[in-house]
CSV table of C-alpha atoms in Angstrom, one decimal:
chain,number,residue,atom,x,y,z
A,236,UNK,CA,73.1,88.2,-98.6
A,237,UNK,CA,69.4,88.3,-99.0
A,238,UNK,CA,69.9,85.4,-101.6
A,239,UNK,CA,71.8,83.0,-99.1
A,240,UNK,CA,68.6,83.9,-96.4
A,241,UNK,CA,65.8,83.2,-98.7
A,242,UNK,CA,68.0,79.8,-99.5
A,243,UNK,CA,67.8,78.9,-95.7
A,244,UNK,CA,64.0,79.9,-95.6
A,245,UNK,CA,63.4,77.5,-98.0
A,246,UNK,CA,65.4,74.8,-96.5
A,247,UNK,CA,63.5,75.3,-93.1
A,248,UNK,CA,66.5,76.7,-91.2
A,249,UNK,CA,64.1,79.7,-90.2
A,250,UNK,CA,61.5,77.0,-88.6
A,251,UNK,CA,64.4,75.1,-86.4
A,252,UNK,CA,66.3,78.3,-85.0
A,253,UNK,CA,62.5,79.3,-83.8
A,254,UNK,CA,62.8,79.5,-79.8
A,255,UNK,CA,60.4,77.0,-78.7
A,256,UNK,CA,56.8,78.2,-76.7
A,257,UNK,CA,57.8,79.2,-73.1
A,258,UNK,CA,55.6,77.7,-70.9
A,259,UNK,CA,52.3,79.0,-69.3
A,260,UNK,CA,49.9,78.5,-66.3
A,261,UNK,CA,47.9,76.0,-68.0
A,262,UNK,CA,50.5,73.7,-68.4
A,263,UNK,CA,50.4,73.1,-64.7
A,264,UNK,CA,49.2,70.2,-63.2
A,265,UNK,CA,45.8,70.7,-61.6
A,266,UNK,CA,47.1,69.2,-58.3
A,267,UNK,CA,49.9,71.9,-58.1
A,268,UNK,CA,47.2,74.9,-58.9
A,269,UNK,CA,44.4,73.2,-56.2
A,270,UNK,CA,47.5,73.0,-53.5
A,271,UNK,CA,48.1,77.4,-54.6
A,272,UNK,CA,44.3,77.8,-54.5
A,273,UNK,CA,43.6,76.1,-51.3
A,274,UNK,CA,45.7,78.6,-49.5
A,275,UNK,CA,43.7,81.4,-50.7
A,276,UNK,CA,40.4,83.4,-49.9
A,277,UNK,CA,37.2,81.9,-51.8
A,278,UNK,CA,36.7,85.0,-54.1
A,279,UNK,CA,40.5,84.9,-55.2
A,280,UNK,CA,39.5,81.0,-56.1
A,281,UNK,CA,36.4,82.2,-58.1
A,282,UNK,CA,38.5,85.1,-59.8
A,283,UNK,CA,41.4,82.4,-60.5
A,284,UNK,CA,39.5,80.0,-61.9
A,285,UNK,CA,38.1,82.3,-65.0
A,286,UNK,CA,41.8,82.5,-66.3
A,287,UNK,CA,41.5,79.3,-67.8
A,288,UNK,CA,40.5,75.3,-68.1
A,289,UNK,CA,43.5,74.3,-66.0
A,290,UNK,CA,42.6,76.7,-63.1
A,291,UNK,CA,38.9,75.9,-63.4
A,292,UNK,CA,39.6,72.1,-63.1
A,293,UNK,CA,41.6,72.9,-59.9
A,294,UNK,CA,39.5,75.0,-58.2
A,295,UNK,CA,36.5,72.5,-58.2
A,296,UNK,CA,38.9,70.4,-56.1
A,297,UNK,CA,37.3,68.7,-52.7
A,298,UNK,CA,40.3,69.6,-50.7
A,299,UNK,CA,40.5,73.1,-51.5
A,300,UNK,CA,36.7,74.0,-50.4
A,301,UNK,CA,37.1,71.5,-47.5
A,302,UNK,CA,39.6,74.0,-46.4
A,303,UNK,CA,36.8,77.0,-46.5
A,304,UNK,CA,34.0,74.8,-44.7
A,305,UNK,CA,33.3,74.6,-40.8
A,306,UNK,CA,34.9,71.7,-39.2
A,307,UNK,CA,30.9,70.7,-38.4
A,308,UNK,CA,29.6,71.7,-41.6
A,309,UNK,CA,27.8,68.5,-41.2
A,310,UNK,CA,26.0,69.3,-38.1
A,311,UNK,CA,24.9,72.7,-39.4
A,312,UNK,CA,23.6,71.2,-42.5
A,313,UNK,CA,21.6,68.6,-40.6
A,314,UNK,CA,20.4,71.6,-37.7
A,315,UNK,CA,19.1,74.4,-40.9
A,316,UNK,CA,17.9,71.4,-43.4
A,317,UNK,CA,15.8,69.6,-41.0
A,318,UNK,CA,12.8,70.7,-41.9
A,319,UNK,CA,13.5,69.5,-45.9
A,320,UNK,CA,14.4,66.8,-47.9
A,321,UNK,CA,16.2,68.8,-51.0
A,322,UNK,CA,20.0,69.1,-49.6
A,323,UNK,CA,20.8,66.5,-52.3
A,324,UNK,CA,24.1,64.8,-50.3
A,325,UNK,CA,25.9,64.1,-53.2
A,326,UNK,CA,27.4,67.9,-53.7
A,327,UNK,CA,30.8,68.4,-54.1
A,328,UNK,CA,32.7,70.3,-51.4
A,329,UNK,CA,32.4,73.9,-53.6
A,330,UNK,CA,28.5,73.4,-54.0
A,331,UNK,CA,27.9,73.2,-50.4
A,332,UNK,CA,30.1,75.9,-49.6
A,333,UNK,CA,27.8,78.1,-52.4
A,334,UNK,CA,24.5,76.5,-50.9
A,335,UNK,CA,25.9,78.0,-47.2
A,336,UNK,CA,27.2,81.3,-48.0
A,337,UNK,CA,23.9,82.0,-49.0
A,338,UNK,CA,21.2,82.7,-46.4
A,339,UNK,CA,19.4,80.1,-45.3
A,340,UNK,CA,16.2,80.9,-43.4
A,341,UNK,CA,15.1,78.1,-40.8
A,342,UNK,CA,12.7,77.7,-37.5
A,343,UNK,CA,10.0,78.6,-39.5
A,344,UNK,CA,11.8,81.4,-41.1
A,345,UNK,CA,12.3,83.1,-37.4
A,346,UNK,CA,16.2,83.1,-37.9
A,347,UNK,CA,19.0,82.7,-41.3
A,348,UNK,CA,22.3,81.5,-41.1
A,349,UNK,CA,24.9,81.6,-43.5
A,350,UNK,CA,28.9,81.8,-44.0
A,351,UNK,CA,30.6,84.7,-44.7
A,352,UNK,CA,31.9,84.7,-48.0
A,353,UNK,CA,35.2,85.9,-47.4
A,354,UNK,CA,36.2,84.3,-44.4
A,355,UNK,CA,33.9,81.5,-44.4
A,356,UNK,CA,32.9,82.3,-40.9
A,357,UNK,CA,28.9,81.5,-39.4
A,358,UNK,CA,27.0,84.8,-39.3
A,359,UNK,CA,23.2,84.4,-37.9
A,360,UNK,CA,20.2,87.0,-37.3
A,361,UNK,CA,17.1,86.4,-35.3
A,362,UNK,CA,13.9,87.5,-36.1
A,363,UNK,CA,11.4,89.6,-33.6
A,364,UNK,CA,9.0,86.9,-34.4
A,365,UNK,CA,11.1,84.4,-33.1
A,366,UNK,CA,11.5,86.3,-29.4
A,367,UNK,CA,9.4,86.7,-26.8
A,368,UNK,CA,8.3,89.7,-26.2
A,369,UNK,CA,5.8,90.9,-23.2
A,370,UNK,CA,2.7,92.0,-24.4
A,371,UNK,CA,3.6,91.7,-28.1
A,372,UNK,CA,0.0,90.7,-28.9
A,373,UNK,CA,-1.9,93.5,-27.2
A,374,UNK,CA,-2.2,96.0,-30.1
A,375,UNK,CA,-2.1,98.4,-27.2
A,376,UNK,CA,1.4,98.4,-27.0
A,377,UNK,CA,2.9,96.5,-29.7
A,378,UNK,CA,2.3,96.8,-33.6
A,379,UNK,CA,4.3,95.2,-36.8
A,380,UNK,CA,5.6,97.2,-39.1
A,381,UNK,CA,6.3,96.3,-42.7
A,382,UNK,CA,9.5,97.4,-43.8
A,383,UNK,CA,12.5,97.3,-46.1
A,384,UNK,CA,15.1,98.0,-43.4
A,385,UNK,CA,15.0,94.4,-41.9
A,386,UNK,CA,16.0,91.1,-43.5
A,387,UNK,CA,12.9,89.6,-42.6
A,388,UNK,CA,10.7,92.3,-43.9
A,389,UNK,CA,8.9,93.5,-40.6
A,390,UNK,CA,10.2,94.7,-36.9
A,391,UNK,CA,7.9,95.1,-34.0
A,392,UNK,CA,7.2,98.6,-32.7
A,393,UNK,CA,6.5,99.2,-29.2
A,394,UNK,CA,4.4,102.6,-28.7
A,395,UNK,CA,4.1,102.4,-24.7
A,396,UNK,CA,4.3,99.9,-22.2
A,397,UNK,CA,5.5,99.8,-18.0
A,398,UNK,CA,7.0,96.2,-18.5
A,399,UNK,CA,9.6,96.0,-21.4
A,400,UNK,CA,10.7,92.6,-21.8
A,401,UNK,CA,12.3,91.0,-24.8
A,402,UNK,CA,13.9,87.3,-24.4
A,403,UNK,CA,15.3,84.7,-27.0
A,404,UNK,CA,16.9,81.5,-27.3
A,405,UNK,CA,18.6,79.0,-30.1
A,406,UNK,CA,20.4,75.6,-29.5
A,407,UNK,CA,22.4,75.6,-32.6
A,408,UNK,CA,26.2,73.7,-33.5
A,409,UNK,CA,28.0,77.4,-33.4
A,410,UNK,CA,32.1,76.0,-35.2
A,411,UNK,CA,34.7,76.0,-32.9
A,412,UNK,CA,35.5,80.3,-32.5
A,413,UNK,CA,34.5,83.3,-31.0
A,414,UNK,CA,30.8,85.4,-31.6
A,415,UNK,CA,29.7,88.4,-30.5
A,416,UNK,CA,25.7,88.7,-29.7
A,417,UNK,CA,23.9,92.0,-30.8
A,418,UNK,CA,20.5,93.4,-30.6
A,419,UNK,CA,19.4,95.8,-33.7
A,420,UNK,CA,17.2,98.8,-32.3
A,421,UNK,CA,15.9,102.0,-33.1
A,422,UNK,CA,14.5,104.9,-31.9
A,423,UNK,CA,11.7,105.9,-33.4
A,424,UNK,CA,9.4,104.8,-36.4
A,425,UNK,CA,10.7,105.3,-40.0
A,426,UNK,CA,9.3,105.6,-43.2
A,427,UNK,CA,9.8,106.9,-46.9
A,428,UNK,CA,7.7,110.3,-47.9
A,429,UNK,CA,8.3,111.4,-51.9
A,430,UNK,CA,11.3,109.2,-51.7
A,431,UNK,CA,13.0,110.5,-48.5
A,432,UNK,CA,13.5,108.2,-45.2
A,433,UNK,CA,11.7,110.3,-42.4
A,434,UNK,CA,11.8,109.1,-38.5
A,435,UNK,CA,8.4,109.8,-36.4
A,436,UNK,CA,9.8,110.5,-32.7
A,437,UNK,CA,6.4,110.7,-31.7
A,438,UNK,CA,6.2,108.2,-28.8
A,439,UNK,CA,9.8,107.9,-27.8
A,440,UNK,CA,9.9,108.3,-24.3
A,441,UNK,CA,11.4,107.1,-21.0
A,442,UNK,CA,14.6,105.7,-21.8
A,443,UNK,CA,16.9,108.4,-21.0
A,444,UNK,CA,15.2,107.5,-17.4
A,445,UNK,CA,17.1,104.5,-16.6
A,446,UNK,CA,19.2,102.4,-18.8
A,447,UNK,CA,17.9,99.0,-20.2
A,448,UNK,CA,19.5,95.7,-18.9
A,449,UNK,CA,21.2,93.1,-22.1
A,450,UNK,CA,22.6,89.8,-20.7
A,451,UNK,CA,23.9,86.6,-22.7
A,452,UNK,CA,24.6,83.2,-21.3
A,453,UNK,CA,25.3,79.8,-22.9
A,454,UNK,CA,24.9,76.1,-21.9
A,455,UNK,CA,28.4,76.1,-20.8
A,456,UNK,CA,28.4,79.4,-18.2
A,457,UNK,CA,29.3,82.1,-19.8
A,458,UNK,CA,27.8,85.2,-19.1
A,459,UNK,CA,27.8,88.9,-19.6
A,460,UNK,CA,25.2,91.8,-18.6
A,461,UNK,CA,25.0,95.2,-19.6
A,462,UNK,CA,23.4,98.6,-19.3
A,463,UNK,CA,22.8,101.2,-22.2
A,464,UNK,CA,20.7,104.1,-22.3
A,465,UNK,CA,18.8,103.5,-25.6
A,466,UNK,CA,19.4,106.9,-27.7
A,467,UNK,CA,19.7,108.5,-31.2
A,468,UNK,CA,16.4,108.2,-32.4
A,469,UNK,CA,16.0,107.6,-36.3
A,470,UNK,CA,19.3,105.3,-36.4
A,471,UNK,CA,19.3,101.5,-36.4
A,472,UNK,CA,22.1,101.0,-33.5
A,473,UNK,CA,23.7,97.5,-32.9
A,474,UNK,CA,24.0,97.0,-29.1
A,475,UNK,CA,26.7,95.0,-28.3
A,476,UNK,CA,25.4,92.4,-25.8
A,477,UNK,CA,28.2,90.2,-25.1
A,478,UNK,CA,31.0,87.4,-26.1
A,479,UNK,CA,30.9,83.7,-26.5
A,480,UNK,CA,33.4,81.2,-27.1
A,481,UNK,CA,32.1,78.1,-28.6
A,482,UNK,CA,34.6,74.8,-28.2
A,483,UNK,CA,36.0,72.4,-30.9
A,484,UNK,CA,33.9,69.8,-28.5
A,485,UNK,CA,30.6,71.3,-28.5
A,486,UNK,CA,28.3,69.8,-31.2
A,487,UNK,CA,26.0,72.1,-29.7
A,488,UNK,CA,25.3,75.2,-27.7
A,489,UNK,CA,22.2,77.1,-26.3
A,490,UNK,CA,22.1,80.8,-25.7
A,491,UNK,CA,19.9,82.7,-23.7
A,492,UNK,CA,19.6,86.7,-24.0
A,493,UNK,CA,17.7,89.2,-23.0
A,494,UNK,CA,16.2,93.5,-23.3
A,495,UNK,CA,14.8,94.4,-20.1
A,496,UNK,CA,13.3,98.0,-18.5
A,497,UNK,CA,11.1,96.9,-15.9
A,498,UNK,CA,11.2,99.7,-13.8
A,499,UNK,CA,7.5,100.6,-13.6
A,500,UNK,CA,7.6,104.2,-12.0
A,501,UNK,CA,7.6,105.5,-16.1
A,502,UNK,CA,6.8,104.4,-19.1
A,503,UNK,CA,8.5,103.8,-22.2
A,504,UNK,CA,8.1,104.1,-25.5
A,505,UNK,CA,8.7,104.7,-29.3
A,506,UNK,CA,11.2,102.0,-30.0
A,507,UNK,CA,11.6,99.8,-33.2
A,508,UNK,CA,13.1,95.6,-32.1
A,509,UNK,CA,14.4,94.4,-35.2
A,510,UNK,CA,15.8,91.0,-33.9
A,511,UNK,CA,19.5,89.9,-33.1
A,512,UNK,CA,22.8,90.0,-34.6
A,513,UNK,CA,25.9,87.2,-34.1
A,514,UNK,CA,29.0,87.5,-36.0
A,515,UNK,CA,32.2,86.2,-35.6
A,516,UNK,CA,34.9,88.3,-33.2
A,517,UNK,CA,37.1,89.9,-34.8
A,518,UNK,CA,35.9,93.1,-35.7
A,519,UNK,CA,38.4,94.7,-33.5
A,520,UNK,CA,38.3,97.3,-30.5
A,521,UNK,CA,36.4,97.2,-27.1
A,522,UNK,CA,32.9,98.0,-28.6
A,523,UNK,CA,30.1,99.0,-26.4
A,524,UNK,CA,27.8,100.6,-28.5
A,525,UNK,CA,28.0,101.5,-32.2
A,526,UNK,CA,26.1,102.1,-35.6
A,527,UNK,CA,26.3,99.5,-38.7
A,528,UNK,CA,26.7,101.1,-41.4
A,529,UNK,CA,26.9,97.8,-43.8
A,530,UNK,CA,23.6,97.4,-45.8
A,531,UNK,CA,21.6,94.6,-45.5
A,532,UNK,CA,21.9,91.4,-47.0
A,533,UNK,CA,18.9,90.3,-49.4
């Protein structure tokens, strides 16, 4: 018996009675894999294509980052790159969807846009230095603090004052969707001793008097006020200002909001204006006031 096999080795019966090589992933077309990865999030794409040549051919493909992008991308490219001349226009679809989900700062820096990675939504935040703020140049009652707690590396700090006023505005080609506006406060003046994070209550004051005033409107009439009672000193608190719908037909839309406490029978005090917050709706929930416990992007 073992004779007759060796005979049939050496006749290369063993090599045709081999089962051929099943197929694998990388024997499908590129086109089929793109159509797959266009239907998925952008880090499964990025995670996909490492598995091999086939997937990272496909998921360079136009129409499957085309998918991720804003409707408008174009308009927001031409509204946060107007101040510079090196968005080379010949990227592919994936390189501009890189370029904006990472921040961009523009108008002077004041505010930064970018997309969210995983949903490709438009996220924005708004500098202190770009509102305006009663009295922020009398050192009496405003200062600027330096800190790591903001994206843009400072917030101002108001130590007493009668008239508190904070207003801001941006014209800006929001995509077709829903945003919710937020203000980021705090209570109170932090800072790190032998490594710890310490909170100096030392001038807050006056706001359990009377709550402050937040409104929101846009170009189109929407608008929403509300009241809070500023509160938990030492905690960066988003206050939820109000909803905005932005249409498919809008190229672009201006918003107007607004902190006020004008009621001059007190003073008030102690209180730390980091800027302003708009994210996409969706977070879920009837929100009124709440603390964000994601970290900062850098």
């Amino acid at each position: 018996m073992g004779s007759f096999v060796s005979l049939l080795a050496s006749r290369g019966w063993s090599q045709a009675a081999a089962p051929p090589p099943e197929p694998g992933l990388g024997d499908l077309p590129e086109s089929c894999l793109a159509a797959v990865l266009a239907r998925l999030e952008p880090p499964q794409i990025c995670r996909l294509a490492t598995l091999n040549s086939a997937f990272r051919g496909a998921s360079s493909a136009d129409f499957v980052w085309e998918s991720k992008l804003p409707a408008n991308y174009q308009n927001v490219i031409a509204r946060v790159f107007e101040e510079y001349d090196d968005f080379r226009k010949d990227l592919c679809k994936k390189d501009i969807y890189a370029r904006l989900s990472s921040p961009i700062f523009f108008d002077g820096g004041t505010k930064e846009v970018w997309l969210d990675k995983m949903s490709g939504k438009t996220c924005m935040s708004m500098s202190w230095n770009g509102l305006a703020i009663t009295g922020i140049d009398d050192r009496r009652y405003w200062t600027r603090v330096l800190t790591e707690e903001s994206r843009f590396g400072s917030v101002a700090y108001l130590q007493q004052i009668w008239w508190f006023e904070v207003d801001g505005e941006i014209d800006f080609p929001f995509p077709a969707g829903s945003y919710s506006l937020f203000f980021r406060l705090q209570l109170g003046r932090a800072q790190k001793k032998f490594g710890r994070r310490l909170c100096n209550s030392e001038h807050v004051h006056g706001w359990d008097k009377k709550p402050a005033k937040f409104q929101i409107s846009t170009s189109d009439g929407q608008k929403t006020t509300k009241h809070y009672h500023l509160k938990e000193p030492g905690k960066w608190i988003y206050y939820h200002v109000g909803d905005f719908v932005a249409a498919d037909s809008c190229k672009s839309m201006k918003l107007k909001f607004s902190i006020t406490q004008i009621d001059c029978t007190h003073t008030k005090g102690g209180l730390c204006v980091d800027g302003v917050a708009i994210y996409p709706l969706g977070r879920g929930g009837d929100y009124s006031v709440f603390n964000c416990e994601q970290p900062l992007r850098k």
